[in-house]
Tab-separated table of C-alpha atoms in Angstrom:
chain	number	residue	atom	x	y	z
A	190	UNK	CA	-40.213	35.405	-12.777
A	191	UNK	CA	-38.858	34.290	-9.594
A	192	UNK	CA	-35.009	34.380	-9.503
A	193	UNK	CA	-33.422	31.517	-7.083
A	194	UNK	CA	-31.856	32.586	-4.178
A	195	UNK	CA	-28.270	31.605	-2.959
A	196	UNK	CA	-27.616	28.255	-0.257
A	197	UNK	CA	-26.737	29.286	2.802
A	198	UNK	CA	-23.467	27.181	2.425
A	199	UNK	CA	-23.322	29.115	-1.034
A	200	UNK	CA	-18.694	30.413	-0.664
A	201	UNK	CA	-18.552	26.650	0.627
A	202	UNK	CA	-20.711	25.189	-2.007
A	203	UNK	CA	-18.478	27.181	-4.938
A	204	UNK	CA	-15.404	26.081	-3.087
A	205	UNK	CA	-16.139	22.206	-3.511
A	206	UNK	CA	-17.736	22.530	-7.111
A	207	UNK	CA	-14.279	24.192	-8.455
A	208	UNK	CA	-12.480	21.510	-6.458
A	209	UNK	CA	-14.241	18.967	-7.861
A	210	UNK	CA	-12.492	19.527	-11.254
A	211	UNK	CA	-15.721	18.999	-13.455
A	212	UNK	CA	-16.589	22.070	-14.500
A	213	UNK	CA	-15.919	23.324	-18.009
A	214	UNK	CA	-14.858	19.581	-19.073
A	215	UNK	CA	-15.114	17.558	-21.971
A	216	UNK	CA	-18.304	15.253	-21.907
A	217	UNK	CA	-18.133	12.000	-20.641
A	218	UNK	CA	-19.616	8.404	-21.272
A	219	UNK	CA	-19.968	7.462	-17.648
A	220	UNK	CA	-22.690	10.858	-17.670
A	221	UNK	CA	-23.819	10.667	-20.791
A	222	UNK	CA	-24.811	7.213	-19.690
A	223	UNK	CA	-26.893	8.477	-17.013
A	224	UNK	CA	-29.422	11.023	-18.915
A	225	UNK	CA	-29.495	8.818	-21.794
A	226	UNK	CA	-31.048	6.136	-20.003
A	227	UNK	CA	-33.046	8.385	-18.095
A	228	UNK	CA	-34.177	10.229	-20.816
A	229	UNK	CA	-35.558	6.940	-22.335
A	230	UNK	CA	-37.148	5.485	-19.249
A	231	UNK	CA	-39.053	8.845	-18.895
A	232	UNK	CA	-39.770	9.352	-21.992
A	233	UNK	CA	-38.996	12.916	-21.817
A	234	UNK	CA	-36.856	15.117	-24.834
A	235	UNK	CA	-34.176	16.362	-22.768
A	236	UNK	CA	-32.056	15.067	-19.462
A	237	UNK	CA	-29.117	17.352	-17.775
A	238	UNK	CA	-26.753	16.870	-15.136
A	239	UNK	CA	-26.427	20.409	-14.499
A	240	UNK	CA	-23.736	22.117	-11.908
A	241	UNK	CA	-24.526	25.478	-10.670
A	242	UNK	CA	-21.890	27.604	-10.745
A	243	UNK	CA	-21.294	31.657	-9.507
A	244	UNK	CA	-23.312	32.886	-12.374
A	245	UNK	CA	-24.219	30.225	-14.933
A	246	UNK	CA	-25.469	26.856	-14.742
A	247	UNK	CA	-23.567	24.686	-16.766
A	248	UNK	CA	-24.256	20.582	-18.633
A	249	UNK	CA	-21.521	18.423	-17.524
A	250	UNK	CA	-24.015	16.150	-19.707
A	251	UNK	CA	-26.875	17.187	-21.590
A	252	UNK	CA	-29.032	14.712	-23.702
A	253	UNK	CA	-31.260	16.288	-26.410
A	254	UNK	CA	-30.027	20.023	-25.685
A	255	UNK	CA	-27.596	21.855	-27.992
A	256	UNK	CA	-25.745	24.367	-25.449
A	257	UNK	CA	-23.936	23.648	-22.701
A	258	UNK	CA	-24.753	26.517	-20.331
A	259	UNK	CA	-27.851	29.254	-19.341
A	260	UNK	CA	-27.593	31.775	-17.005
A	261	UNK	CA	-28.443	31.405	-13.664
A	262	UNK	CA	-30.601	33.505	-12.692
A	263	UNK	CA	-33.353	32.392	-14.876
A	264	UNK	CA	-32.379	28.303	-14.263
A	265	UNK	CA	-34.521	25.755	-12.611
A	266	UNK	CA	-32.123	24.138	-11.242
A	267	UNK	CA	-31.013	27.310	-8.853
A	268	UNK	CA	-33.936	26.435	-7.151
A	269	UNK	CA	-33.917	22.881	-6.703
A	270	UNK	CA	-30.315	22.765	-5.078
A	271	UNK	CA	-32.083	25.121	-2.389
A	272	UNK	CA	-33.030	22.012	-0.723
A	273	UNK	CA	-32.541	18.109	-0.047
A	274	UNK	CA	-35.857	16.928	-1.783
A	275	UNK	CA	-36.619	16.782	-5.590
A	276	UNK	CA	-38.221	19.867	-7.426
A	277	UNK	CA	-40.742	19.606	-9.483
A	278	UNK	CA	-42.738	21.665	-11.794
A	279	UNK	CA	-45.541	20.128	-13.678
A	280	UNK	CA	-46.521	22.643	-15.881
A	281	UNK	CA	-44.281	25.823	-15.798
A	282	UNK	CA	-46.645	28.093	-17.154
A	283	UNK	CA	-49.054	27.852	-13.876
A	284	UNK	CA	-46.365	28.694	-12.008
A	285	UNK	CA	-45.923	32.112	-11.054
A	286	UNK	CA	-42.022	31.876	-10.656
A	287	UNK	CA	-41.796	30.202	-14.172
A	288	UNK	CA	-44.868	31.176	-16.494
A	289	UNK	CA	-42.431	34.462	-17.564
A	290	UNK	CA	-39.208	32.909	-17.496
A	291	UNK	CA	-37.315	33.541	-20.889
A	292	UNK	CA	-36.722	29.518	-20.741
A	293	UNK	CA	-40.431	28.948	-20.915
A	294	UNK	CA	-41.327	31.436	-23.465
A	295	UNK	CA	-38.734	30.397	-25.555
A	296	UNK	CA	-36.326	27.495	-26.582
A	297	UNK	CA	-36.512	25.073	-24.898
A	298	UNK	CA	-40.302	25.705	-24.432
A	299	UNK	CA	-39.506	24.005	-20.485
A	300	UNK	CA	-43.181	23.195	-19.472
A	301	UNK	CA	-42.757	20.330	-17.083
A	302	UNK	CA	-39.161	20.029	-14.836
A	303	UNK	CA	-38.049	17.650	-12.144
A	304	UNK	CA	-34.179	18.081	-10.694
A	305	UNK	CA	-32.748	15.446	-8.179
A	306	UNK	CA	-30.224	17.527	-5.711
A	307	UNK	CA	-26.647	16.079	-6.473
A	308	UNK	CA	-24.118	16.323	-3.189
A	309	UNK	CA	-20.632	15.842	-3.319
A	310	UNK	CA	-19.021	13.366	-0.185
A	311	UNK	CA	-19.518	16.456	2.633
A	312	UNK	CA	-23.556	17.304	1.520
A	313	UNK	CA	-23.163	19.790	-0.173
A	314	UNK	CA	-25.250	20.882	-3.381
A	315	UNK	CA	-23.273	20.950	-6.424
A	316	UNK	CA	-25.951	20.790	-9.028
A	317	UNK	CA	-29.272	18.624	-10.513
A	318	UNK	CA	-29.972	15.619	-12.207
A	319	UNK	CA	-32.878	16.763	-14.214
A	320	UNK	CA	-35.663	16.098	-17.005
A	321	UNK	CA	-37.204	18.640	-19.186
A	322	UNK	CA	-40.654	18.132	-21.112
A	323	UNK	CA	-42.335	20.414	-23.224
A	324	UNK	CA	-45.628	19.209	-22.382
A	325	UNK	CA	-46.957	19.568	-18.617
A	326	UNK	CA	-47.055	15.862	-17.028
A	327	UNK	CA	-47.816	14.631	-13.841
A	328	UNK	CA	-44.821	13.117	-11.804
A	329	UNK	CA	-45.794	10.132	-9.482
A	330	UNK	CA	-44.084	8.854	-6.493
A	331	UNK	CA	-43.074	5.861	-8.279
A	332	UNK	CA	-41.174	8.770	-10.425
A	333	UNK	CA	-39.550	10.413	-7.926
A	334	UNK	CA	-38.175	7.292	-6.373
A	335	UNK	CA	-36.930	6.145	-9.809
A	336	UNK	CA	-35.212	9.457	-10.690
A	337	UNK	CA	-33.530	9.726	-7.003
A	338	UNK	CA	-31.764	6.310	-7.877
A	339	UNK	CA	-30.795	7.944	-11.313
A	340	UNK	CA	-29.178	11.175	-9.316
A	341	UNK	CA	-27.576	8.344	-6.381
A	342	UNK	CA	-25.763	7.039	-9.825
A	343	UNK	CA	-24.705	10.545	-10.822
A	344	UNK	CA	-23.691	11.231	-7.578
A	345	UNK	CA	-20.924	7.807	-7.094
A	346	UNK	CA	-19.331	9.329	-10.472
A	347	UNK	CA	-19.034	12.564	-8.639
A	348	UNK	CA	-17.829	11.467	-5.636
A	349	UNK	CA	-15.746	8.479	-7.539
A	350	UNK	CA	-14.222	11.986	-9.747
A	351	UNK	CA	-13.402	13.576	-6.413
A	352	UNK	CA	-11.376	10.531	-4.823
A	353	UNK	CA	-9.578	9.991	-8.077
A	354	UNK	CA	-8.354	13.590	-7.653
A	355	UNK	CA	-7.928	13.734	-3.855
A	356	UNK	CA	-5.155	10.478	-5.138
A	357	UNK	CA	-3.641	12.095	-7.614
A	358	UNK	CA	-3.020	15.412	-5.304
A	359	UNK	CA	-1.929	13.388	-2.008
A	360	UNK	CA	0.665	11.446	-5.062
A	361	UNK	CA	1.532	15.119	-6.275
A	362	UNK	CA	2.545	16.585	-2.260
A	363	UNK	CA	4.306	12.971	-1.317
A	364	UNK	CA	6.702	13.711	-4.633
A	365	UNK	CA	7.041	17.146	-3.702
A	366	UNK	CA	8.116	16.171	0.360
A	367	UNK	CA	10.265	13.446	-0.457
A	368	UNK	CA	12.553	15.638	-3.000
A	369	UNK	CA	12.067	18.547	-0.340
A	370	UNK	CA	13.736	15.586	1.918
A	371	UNK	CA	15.821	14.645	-0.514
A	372	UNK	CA	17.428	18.358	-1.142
A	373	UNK	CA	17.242	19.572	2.013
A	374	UNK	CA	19.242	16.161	3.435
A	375	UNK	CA	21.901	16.260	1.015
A	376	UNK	CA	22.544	19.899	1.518
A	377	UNK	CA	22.885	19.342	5.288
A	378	UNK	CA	25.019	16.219	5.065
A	379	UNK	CA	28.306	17.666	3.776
A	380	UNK	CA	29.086	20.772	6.677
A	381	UNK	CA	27.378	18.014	9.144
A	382	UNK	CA	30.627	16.054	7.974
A	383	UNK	CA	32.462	18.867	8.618
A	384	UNK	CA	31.309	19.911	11.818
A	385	UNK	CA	31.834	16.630	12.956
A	386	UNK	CA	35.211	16.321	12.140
A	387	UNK	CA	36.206	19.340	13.868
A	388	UNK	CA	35.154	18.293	16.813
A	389	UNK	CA	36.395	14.743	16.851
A	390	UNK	CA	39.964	16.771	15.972
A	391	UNK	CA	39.403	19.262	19.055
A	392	UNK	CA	38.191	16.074	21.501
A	393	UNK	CA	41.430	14.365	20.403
A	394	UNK	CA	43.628	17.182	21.589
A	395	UNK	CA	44.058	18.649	17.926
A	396	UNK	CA	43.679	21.946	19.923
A	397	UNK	CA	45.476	21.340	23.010
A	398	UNK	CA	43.881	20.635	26.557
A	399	UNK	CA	40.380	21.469	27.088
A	400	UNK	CA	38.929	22.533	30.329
A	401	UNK	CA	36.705	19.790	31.638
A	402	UNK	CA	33.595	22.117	31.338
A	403	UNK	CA	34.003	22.829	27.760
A	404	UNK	CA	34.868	19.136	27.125
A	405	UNK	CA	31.292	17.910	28.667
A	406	UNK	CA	29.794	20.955	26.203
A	407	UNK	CA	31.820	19.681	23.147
A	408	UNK	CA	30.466	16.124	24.116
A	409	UNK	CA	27.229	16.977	23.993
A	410	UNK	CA	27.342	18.458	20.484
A	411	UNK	CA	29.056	15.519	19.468
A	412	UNK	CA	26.528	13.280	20.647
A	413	UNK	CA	23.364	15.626	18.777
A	414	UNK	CA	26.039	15.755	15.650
A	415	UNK	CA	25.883	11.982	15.417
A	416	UNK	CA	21.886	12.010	16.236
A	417	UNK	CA	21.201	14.953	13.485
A	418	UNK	CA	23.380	12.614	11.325
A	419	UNK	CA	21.803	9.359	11.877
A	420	UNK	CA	18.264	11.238	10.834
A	421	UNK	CA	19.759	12.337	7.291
A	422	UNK	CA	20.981	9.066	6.909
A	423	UNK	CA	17.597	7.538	7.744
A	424	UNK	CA	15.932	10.591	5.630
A	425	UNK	CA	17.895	9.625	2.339
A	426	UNK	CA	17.564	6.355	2.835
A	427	UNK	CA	13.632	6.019	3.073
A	428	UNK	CA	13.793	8.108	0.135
A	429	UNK	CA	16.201	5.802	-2.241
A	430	UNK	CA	13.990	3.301	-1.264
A	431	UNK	CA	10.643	4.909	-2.244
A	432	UNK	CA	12.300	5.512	-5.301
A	433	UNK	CA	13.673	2.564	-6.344
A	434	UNK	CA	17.208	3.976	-6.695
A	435	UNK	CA	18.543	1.889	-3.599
A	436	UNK	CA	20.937	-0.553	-4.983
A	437	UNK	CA	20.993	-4.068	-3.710
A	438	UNK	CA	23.723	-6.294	-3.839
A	439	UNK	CA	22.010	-9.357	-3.277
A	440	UNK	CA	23.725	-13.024	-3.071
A	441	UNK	CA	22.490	-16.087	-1.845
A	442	UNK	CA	24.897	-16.960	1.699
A	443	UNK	CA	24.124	-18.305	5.505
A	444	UNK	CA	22.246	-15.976	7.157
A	445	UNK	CA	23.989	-16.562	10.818
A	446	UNK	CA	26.527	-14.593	9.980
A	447	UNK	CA	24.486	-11.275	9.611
A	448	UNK	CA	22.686	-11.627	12.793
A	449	UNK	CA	25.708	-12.184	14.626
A	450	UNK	CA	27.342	-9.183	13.055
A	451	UNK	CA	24.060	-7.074	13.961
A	452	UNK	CA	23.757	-8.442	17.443
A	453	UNK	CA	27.673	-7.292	18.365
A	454	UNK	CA	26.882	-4.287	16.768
A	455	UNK	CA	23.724	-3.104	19.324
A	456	UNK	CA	26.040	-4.764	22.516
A	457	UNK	CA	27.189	-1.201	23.249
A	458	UNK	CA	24.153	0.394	23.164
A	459	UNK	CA	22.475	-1.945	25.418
A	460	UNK	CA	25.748	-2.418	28.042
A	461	UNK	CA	24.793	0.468	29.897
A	462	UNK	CA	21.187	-0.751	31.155
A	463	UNK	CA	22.888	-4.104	31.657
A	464	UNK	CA	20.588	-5.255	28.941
A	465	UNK	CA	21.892	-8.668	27.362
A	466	UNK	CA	21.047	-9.650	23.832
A	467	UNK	CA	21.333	-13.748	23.271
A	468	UNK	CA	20.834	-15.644	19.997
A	469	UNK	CA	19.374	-18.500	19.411
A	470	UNK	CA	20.648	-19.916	15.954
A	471	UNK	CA	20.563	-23.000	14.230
A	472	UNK	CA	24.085	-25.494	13.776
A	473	UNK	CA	22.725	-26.054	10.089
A	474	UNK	CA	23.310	-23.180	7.786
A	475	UNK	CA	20.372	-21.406	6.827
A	476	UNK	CA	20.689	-19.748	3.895
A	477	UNK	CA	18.637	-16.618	1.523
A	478	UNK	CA	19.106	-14.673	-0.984
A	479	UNK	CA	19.897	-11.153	0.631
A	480	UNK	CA	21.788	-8.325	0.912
A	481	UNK	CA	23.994	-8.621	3.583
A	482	UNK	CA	24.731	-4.865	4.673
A	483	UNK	CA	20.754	-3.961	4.308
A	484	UNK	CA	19.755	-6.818	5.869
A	485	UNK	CA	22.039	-5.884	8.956
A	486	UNK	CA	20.510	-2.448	8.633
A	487	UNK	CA	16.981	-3.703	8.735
A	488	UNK	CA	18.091	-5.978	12.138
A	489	UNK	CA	19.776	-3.131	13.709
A	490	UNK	CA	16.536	-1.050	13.719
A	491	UNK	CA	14.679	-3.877	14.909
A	492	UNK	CA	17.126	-4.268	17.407
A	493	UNK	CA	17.685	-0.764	18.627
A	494	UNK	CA	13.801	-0.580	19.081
A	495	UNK	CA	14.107	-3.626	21.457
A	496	UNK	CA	16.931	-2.558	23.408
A	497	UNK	CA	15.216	0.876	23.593
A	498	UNK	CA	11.713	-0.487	25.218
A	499	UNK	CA	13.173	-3.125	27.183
A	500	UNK	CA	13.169	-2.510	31.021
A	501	UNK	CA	17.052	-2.361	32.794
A	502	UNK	CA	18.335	-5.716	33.213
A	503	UNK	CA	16.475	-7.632	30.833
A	504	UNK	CA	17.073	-9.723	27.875
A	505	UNK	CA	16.321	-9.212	24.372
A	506	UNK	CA	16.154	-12.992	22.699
A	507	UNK	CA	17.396	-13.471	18.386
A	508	UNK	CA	16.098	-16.410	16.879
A	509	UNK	CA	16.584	-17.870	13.437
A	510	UNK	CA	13.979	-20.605	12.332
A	511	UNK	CA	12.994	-22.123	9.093
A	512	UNK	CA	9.073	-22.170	8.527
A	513	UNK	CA	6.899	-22.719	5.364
A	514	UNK	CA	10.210	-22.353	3.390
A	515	UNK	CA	11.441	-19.019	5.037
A	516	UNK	CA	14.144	-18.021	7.051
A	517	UNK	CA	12.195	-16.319	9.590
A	518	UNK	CA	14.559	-14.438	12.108
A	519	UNK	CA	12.395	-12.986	15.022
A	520	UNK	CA	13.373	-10.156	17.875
A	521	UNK	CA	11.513	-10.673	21.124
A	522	UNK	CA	11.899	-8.038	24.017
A	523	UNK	CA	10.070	-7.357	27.472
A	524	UNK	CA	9.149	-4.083	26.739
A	525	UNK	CA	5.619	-2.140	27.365
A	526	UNK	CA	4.152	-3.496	23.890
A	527	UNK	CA	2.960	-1.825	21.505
A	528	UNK	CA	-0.763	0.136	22.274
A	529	UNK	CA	-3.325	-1.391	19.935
A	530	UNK	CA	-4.325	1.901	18.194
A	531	UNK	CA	-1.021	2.695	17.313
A	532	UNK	CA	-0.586	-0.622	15.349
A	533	UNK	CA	-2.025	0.296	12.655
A	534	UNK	CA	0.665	2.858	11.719
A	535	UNK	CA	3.690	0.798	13.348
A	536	UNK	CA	5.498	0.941	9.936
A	537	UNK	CA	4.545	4.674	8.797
A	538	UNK	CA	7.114	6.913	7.949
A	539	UNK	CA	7.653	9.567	11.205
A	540	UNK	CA	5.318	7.483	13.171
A	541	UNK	CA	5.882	7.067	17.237
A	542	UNK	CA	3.405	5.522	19.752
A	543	UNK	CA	4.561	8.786	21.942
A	544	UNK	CA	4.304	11.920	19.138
A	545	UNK	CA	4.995	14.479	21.593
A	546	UNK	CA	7.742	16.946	22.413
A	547	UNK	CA	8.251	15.179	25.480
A	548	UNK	CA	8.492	11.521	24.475
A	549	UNK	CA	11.074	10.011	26.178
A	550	UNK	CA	12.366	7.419	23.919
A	551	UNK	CA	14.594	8.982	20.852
A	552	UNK	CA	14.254	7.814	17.745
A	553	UNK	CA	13.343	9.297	14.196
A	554	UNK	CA	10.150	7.186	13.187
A	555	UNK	CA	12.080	5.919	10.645
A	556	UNK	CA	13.758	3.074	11.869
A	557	UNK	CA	10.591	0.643	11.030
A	558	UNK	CA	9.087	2.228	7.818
A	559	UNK	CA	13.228	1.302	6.436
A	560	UNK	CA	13.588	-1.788	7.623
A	561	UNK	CA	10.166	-2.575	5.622
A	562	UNK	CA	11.388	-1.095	2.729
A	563	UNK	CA	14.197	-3.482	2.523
A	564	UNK	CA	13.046	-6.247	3.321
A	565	UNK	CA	10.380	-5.758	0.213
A	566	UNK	CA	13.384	-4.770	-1.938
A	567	UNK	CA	15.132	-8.408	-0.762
A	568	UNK	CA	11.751	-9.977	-1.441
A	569	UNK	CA	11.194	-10.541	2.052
A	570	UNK	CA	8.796	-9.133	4.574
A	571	UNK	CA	8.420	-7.631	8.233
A	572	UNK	CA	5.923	-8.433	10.939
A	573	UNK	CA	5.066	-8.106	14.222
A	574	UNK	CA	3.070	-9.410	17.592
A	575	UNK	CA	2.456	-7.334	20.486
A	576	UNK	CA	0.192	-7.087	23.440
A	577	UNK	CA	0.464	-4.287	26.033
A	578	UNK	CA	2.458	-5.051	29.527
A	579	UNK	CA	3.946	-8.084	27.540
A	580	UNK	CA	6.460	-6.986	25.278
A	581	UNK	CA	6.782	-7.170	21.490
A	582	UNK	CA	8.084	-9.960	19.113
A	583	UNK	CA	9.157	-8.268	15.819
A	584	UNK	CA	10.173	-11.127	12.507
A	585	UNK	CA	11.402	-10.887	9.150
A	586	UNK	CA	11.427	-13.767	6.537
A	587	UNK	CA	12.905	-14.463	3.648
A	588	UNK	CA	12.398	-17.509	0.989
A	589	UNK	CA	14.421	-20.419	1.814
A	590	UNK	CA	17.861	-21.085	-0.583
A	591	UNK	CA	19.487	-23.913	-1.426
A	592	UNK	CA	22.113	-22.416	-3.797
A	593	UNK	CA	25.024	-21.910	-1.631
């Protein structure tokens, strides 16, 4: 008796079969499926879908076989994962690497075998789709190709098994970051407080006069205080929103209003660059059903971004339009535009065009994956057009109301 010899790939092989979660499992229909049907078509006694593990093979589904594991150093199937191609025996006991094994001898009497490879999504060999006979046969090619499209069957479930679980892990770590967020934001927020406070009272004079040296130091910490505490802002708000625990105080109202407020609001920030910010807004109310103080929050971040990628000297341009019974308010700057791969991934959490320690542009990568978030939770929604060297019109829209 021959024993089968290890893959090459044989640590990496183990790795992915114990990742793939199907060992030691209850059976399953989806399987059982498989070497039923194959079983019947063949017209052989027994069909396995066997998965080789460190020192056993073992039937994640085994049709007309009463245990659900053999050793294996005297399995078949140790052999046929040794390669891409079926592996067939046609009558065990003129095969020297078979005509003493205990399996042949004895229950189950194997004289004829053929095992199909199965690979999980990276190639590698997890186990066999295989048919047993006690009688030798022959095995045409007609065979082989119909039992490969039996194993290319077994081998979706597998890989369908995998994806399910690669989900439900990725779900598992995004629960675990956002309450690591979550904590670790509301533990920084209250001696952020704090910290700012003191030095707004030492700035003021709380302290007496400061040296102008340590005032441009103490202005400088101010101005990272307020940028650490914009972040934990943005940080626990993406996360109420995920959630669902973001209350919204929704009301239907003109919609003029809001822009105007958010508009005044970004002035100072774009004064310095002498960059001008004009609206364009309707005589006629417009009117939705929103929440005024996210909705201002999901125009300021809009409008930051603009002001932010907009050349010195330029204009940034608000209009409010209805079309197709929306409210569509859109923010249009001269900027760079936005590079096409990056598109994509405009509205991910953390994500910037410029990922690097030495982006110039500040910003948190939050801005746009909140502003989403409420506009959803206001049952509206956020768009964008951009084409490099021509700047970048951003829009939100919400339904039309006439109940004001």
């Amino acid at each position: 008796m021959k024993i089968p010899a290890h893959p090459t790939e044989e640590r990496q092989r183990l790795w992915a079969l114990e990742a793939s979660g199907l060992l030691d499992t209850p059976p399953e229909e989806r399987f059982d499926r498989i070497t039923r049907l194959a079983a019947q078509l063949f017209d052989v006694p027994i069909a396995l879908v066997s998965l080789i593990d460190k020192e056993r093979q073992w039937f994640k589904s085994c049709y007309g076989l009463g245990v659900r594991e053999t050793a294996r150093d005297i399995s078949f199937c140790g052999h046929a994962i040794l390669g891409p191609d079926l592996f067939v025996v046609e009558n065990a006991l003129e095969d020297e690497r078979f005509a003493d094994n205990p399996l042949v001898t004895g229950a189950p009497d194997i004289r004829f075998y053929a095992g199909a490879p199965l690979t999980d999504r990276t190639g590698l060999r997890l186990g066999t789709l295989c048919l047993i006979d006690r009688t030798p046969r022959a095995f045409s090619a007609q065979d082989r190709e119909n039992l490969r499209s039996f194993a290319d069957m077994v081998e979706r479930e597998i890989q369908l098994h995998d994806l399910v679980a690669d989900v439900i892990h990725y779900r598992k770590t995004e629960q675990i970051k956002n309450e690591f967020i979550s904590t670790v934001s509301h533990e920084l927020r209250t001696p952020l407080t704090s910290i700012a406070g003191s030095l707004e009272l030492v700035m003021g004079g709380a302290t007496g006069p400061l040296p102008d040296k340590t005032e441009q130091m103490l202005a400088i910490a101010r101005r990272n205080t307020n940028q650490l505490r914009v972040l934990i802002d943005d940080l626990l708000d993406i996360e109420k929103l995920i959630s669902g625990k973001m209350v919204m105080h929704n009301q239907t109202q003109p919609l003029a209003e809001t822009i105007q407020a958010a508009i005044e609001d970004i002035r100072p920030y774009a004064a310095p660059r002498n960059i001008s910010v004009e609206a364009k807004l309707p005589e006629a109310n417009i009117c939705a059903n929103f929440d005024p103080v996210r909705l201002k929050q999901a125009l300021a971040n809009l409008l930051s971004n603009a002001v932010k990628f907009s050349p010195d000297g330029e204009t940034v341009q608000v209009e409010l339009q209805e079309r197709d019974k929306q409210a569509v308010m859109t923010i249009k700057d001269r900027g760079p535009g936005i590079p096409e791969e990056f598109q994509p991934r405009v509205f991910q959490r953390f994500a910037q065009a410029d990922s690097s320690s030495a982006r110039s542009k500040e910003g948190t990568g939050l801005g746009l994956a909140i502003t989403k978030e409420l506009m959803a939770a206001m049952g509206g929604d956020v768009g964008f057009d951009s084409e490099v060297d021509q700047g970048t019109v951003f829009w939100v829209a919400l339904p039309l109301s006439s109940e004001f």
